[in-house]
PDB file of C-alpha atoms in Angstrom:
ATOM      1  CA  UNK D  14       3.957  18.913  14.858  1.00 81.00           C
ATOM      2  CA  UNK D  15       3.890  15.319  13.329  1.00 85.00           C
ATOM      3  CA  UNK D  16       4.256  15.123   9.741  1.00 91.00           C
ATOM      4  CA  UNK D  17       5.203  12.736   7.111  1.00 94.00           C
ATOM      5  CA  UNK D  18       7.496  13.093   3.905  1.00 95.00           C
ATOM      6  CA  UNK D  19       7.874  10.643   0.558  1.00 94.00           C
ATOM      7  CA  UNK D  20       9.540  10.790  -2.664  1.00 89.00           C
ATOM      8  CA  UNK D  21       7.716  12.420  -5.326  1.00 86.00           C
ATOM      9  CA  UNK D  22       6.439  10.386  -7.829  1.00 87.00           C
ATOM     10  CA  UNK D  23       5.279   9.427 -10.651  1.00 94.00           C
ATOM     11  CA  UNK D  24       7.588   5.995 -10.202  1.00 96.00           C
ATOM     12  CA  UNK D  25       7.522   3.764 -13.027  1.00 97.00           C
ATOM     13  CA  UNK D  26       9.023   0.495 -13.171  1.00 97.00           C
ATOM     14  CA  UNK D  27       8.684  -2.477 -15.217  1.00 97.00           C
ATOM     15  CA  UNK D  28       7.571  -5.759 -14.175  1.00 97.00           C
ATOM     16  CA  UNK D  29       9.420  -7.887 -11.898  1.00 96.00           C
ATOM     17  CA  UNK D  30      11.960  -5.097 -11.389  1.00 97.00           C
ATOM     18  CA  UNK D  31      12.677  -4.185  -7.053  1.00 97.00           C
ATOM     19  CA  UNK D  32      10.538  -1.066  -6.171  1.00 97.00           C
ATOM     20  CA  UNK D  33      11.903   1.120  -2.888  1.00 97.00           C
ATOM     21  CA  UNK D  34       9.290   3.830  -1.818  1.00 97.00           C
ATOM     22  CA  UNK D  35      11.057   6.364   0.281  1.00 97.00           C
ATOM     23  CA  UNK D  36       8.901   7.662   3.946  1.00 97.00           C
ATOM     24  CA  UNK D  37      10.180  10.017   6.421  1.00 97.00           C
ATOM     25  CA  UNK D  38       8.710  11.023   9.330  1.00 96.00           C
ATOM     26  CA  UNK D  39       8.350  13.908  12.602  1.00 94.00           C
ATOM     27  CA  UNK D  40       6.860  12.830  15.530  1.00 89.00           C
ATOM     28  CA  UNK D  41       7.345  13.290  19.095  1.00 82.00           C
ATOM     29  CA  UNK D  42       6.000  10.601  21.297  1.00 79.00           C
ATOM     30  CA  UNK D  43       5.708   6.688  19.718  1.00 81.00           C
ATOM     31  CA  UNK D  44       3.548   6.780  16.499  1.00 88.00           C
ATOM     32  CA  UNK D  45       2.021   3.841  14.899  1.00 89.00           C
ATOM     33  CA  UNK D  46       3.375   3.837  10.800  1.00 93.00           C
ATOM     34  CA  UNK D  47       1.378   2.595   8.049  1.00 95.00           C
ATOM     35  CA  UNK D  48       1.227   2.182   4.259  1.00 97.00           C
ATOM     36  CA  UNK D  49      -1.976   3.093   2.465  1.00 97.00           C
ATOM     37  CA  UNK D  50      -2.620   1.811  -1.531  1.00 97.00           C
ATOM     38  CA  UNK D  51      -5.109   3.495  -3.356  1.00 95.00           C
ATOM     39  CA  UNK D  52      -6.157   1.983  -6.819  1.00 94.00           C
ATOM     40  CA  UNK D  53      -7.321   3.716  -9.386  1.00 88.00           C
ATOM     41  CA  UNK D  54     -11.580   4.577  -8.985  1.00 84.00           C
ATOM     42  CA  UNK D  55     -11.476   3.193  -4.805  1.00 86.00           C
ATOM     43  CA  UNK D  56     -10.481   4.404  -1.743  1.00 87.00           C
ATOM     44  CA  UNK D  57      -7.538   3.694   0.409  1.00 92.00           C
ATOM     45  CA  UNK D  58      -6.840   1.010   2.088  1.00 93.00           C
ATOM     46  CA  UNK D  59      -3.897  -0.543   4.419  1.00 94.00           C
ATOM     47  CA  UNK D  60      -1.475  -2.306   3.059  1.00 97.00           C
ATOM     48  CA  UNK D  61       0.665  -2.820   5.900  1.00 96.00           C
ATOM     49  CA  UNK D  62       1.533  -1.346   9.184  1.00 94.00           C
ATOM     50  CA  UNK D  63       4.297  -1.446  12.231  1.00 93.00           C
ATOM     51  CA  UNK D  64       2.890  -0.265  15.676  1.00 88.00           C
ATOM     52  CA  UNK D  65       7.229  -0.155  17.405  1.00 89.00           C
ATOM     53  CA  UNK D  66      10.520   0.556  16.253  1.00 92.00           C
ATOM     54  CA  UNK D  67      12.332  -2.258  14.671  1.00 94.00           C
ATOM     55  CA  UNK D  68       8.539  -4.109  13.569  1.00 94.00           C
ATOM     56  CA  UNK D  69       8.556  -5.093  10.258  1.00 97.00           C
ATOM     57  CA  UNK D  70       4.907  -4.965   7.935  1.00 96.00           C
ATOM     58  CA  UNK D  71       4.338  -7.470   5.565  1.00 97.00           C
ATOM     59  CA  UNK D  72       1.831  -7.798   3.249  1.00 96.00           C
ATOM     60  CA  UNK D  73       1.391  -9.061  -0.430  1.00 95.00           C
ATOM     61  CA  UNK D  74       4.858  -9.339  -1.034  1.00 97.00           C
ATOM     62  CA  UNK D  75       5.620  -5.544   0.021  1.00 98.00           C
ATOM     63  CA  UNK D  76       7.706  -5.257   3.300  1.00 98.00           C
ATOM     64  CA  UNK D  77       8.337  -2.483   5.594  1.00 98.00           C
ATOM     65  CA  UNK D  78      10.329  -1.758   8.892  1.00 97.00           C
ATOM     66  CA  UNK D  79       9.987   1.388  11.456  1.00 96.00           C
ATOM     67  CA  UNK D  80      13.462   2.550  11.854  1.00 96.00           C
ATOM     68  CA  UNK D  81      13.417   4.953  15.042  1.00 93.00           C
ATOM     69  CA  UNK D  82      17.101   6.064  14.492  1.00 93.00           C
ATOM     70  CA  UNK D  83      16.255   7.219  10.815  1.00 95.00           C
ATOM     71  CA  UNK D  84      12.379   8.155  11.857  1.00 95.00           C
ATOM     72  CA  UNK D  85      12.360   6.041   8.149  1.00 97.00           C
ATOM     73  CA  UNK D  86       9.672   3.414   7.239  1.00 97.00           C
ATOM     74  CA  UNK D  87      10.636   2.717   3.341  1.00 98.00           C
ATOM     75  CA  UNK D  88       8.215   0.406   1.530  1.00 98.00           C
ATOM     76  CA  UNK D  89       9.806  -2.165  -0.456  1.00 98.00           C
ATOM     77  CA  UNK D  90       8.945  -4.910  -2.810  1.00 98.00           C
ATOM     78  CA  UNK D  91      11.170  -7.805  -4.328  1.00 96.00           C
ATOM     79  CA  UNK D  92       9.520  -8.173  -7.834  1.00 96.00           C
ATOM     80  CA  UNK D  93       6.098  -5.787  -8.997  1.00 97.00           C
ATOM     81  CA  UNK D  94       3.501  -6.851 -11.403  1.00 97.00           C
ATOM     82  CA  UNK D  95       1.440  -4.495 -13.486  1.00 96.00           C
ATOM     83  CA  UNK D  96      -1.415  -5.079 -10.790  1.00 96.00           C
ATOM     84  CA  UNK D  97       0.464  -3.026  -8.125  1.00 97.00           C
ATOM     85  CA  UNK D  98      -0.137  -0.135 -10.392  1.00 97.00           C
ATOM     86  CA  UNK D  99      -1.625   2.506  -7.845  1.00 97.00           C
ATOM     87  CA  UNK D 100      -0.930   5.422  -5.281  1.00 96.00           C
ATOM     88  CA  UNK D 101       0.902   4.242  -2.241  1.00 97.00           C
ATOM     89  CA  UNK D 102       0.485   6.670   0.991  1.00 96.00           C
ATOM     90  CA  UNK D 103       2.836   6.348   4.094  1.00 96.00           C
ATOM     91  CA  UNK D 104       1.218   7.394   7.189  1.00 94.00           C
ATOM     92  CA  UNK D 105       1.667   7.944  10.857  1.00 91.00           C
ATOM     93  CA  UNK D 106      -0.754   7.695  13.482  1.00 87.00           C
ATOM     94  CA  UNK D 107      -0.648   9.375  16.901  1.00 77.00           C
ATOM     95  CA  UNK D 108      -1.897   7.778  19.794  1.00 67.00           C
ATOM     96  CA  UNK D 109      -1.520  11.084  21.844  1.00 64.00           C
ATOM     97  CA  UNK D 110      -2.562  13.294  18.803  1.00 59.00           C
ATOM     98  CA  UNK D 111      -6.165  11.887  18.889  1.00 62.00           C
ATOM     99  CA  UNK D 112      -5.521   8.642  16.852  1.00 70.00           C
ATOM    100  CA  UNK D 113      -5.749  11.352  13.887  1.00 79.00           C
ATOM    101  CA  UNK D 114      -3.511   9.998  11.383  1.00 88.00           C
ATOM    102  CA  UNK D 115      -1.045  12.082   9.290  1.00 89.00           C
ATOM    103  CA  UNK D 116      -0.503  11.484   5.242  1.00 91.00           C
ATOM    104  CA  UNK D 117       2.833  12.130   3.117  1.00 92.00           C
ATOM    105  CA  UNK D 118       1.867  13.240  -0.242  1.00 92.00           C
ATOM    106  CA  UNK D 119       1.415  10.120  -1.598  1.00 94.00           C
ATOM    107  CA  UNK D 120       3.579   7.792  -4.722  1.00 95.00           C
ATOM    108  CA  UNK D 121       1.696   6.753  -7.749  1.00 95.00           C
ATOM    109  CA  UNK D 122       3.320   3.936  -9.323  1.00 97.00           C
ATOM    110  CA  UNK D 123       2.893   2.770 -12.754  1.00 97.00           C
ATOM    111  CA  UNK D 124       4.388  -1.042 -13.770  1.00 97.00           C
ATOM    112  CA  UNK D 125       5.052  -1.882 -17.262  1.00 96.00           C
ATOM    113  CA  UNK D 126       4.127  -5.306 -18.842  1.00 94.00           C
TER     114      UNK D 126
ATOM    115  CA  UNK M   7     -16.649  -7.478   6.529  1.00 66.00           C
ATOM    116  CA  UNK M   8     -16.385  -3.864   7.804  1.00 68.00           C
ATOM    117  CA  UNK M   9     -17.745  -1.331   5.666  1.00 89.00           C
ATOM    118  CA  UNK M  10     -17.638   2.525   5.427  1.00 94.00           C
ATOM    119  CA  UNK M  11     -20.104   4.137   2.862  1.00 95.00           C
ATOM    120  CA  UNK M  12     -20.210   7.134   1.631  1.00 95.00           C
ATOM    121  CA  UNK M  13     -23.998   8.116   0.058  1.00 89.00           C
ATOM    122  CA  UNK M  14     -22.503   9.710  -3.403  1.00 89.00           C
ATOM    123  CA  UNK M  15     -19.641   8.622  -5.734  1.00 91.00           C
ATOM    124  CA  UNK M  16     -19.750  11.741  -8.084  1.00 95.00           C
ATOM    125  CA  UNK M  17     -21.689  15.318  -7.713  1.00 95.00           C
ATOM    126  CA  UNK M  18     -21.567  18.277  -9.486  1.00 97.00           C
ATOM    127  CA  UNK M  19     -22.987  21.590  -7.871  1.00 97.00           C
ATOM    128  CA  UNK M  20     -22.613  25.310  -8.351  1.00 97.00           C
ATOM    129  CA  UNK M  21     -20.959  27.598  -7.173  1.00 97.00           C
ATOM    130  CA  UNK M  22     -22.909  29.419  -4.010  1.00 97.00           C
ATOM    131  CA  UNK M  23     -24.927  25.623  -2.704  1.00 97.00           C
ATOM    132  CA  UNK M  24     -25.214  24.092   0.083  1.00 97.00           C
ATOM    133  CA  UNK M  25     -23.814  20.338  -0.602  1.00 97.00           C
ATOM    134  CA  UNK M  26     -24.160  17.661   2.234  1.00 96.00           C
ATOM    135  CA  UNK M  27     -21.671  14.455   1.885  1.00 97.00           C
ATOM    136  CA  UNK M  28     -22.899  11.546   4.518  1.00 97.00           C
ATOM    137  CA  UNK M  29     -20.809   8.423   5.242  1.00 97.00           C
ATOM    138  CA  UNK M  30     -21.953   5.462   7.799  1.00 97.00           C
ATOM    139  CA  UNK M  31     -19.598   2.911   9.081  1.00 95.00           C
ATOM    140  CA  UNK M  32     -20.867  -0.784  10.444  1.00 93.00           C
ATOM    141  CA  UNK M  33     -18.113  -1.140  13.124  1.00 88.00           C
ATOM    142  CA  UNK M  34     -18.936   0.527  15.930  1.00 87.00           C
ATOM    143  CA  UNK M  35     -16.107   3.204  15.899  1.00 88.00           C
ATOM    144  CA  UNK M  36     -15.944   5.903  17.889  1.00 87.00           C
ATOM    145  CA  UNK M  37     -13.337   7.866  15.827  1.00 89.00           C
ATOM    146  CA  UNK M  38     -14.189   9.664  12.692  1.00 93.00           C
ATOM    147  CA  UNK M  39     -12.816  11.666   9.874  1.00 95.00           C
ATOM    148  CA  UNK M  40     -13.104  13.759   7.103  1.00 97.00           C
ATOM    149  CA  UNK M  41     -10.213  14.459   4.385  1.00 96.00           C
ATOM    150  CA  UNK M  42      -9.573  15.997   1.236  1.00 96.00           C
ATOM    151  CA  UNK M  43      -7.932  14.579  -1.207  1.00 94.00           C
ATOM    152  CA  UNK M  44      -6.144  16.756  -3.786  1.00 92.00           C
ATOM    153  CA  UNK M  45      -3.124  16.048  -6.428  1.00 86.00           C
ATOM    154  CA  UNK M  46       0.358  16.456  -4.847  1.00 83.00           C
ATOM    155  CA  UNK M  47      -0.903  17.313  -1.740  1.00 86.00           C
ATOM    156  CA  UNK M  48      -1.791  13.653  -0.048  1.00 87.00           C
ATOM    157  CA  UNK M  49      -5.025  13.456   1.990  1.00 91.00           C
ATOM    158  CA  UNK M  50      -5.567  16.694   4.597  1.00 93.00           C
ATOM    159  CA  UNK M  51      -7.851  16.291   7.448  1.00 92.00           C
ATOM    160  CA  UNK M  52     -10.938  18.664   7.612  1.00 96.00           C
ATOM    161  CA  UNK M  53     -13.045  17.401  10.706  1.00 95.00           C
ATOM    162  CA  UNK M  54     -12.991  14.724  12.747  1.00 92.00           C
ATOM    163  CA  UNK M  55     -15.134  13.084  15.370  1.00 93.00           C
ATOM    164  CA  UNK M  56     -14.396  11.275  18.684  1.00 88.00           C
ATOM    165  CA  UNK M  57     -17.920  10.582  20.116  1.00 87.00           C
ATOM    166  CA  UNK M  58     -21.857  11.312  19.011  1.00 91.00           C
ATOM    167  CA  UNK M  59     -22.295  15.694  18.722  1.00 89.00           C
ATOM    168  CA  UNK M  60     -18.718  16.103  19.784  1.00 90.00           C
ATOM    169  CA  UNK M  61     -16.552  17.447  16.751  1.00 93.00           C
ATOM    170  CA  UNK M  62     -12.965  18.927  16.416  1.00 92.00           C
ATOM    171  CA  UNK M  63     -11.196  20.575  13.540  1.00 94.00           C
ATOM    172  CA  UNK M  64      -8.748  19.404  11.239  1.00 92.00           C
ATOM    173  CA  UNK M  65      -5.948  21.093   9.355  1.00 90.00           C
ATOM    174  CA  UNK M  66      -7.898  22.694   6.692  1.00 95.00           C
ATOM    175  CA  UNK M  67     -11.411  23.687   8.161  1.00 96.00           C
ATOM    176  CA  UNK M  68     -12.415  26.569   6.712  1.00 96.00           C
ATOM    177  CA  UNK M  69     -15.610  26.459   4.809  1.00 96.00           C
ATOM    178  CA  UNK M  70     -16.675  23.190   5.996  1.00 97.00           C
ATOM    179  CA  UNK M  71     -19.041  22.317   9.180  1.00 97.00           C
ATOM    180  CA  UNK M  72     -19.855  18.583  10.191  1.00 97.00           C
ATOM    181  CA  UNK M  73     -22.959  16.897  12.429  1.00 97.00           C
ATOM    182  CA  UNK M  74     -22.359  14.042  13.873  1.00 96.00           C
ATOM    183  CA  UNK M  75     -25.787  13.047  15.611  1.00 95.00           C
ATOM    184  CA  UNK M  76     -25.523   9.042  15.395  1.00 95.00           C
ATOM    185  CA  UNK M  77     -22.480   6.965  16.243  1.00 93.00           C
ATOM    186  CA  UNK M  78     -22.361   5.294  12.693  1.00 95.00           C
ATOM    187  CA  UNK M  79     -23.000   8.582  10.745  1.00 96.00           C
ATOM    188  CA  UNK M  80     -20.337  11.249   9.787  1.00 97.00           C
ATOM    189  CA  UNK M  81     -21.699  14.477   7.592  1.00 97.00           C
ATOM    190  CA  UNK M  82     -19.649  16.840   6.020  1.00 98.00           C
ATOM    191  CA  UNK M  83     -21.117  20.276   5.060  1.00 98.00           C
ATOM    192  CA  UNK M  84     -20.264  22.919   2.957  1.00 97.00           C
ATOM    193  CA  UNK M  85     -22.691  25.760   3.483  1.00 94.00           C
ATOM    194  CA  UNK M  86     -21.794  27.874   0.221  1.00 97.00           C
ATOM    195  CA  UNK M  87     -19.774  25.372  -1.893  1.00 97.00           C
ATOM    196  CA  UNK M  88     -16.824  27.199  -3.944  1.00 97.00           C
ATOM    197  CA  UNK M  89     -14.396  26.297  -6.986  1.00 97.00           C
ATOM    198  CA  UNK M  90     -11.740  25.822  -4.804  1.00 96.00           C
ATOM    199  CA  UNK M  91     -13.489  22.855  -2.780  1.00 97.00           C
ATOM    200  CA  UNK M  92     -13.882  20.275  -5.998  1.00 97.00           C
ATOM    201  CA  UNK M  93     -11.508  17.608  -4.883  1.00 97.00           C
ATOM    202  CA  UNK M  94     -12.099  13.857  -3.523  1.00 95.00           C
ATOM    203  CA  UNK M  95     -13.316  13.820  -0.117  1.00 97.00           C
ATOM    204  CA  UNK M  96     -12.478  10.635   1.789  1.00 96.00           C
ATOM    205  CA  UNK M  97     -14.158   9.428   5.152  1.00 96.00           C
ATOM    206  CA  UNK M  98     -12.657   6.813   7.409  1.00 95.00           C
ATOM    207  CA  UNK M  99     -12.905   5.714  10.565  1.00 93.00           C
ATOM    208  CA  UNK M 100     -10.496   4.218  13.109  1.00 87.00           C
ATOM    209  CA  UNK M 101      -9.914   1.235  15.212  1.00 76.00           C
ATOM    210  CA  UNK M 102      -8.486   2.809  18.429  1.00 66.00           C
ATOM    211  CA  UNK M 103      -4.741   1.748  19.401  1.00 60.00           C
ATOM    212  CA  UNK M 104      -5.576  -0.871  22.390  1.00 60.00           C
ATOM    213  CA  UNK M 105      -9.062  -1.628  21.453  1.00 56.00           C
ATOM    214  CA  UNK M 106      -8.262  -4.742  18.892  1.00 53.00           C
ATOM    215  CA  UNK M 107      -6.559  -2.456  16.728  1.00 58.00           C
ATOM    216  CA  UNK M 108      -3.058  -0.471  15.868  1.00 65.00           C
ATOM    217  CA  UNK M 109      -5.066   2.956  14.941  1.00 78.00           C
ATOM    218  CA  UNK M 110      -6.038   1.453  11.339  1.00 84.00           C
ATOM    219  CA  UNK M 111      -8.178   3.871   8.740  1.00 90.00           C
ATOM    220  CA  UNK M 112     -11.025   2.341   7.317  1.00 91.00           C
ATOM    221  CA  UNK M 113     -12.165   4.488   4.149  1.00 94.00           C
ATOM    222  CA  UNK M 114     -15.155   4.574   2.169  1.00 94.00           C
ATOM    223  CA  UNK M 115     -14.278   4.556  -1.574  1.00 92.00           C
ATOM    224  CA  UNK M 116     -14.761   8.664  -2.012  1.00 93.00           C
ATOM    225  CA  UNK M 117     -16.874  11.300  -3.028  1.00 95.00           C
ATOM    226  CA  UNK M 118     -15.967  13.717  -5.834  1.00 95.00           C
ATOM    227  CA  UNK M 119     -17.223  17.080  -5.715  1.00 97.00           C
ATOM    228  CA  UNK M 120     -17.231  19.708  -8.843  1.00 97.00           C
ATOM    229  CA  UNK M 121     -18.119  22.948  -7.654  1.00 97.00           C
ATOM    230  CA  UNK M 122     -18.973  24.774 -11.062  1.00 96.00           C
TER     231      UNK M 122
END
């Protein structure tokens, strides 16, 4: 079955510094892939998303891009600020699977002032 | 703006209740969904809901049943609530692939259970 895999966290980075979030994924058929932040007391909510290989998410400065040949959709960001503090998730969702969507483990990130 | 709402933020019980956790969603979705939420272990889908009264399990469904009698409303229910089910429980629900949307999760903000 479909499933999703990211690097263990806690990350912790200080400000300004480049922050790479490793996602893998399994999937037969064409999944849509997504990236999920969850800060601290709320729920989750998408941060960005790529519906075909080679699409690239954008969104608040963090980028993305569904590689099919590496089933890989790493979430990067140039420079963090201590407000991106939170738990990223990486997600897959499968048209043919019931549009039930499919969570890695998830990434909490600290960033130091 | 699109909402999903879940009725409690925080709520303690004992061990052997019945607890009932309702969400409604404003957008007209057909798709719905339960998860639990739990430390190293990313969010696991219970039940979920394509359509008013219809239902189909998740991954973890075992001790949990769900109504769905109204489009907008999504119950969870865990007839004799146990230690092992305090954790965050999430609903969300979906905008279909095709239908103005890429299969994007709306979530309410959570409700935590402590089963004592």
């Amino acid at each position: 079955g479909n499933s999703v895999t990211q690097m263990e966290g806690p990350v912790t980075l200080s400000e300004e510094a480049f922050l790479t979030i490793n996602c893998t994924y399994t999937a037969t058929g064409y999944p849509s892939l997504f990236w999920y932040v969850q800060y601290p007391g709320e729920g989750l909510q998408l941060l960005l998303k790529a519906t075909k290989a080679d699409d690239k998410g954008s969104n608040k400065g963090f980028e993305a891009t569904y590689r099919k040949e590496t089933t890989s959709f790493h979430l990067e960001k140039g420079s963090v600020q201590v407000s991106d503090s939170a738990v990223y998730f990486c997600a897959l969702s499968d048209l043919n699977g019931g549009f039930k969507t499919i969570f890695g483990a998830g990434t909490r990130l600290f960033v130091k002032a | 703006d699109v909402k999903v709402t879940q009725s409690s933020r925080y709520l303690v019980k004992r061990t052997g209740e019945k607890v009932f956790l309702e969400c409604v969603q404003d957008m007209d979705h057909e798709n719905m969904f339960w998860y639990r939420q739990d430390p190293g272990l990313g969010l696991r889908l219970i039940y979920f809901s394509y359509d008013v009264k219809m239902k189909e399990k998740g991954d973890i469904p075992e001790g949990y049943s769900v109504s769905r009698e109204k489009k907008e409303r999504f119950s969870l229910i865990l007839e004799s609530a146990s230690t092992n089910q305090t954790s965050m429980y999430l609903c969300a629900s979906i905008t279909p692939v095709g239908r103005v949307g890429t299969g994007e999760l709306f979530f309410g903000e959570g409700s935590r259970l402590t089963v004592l």
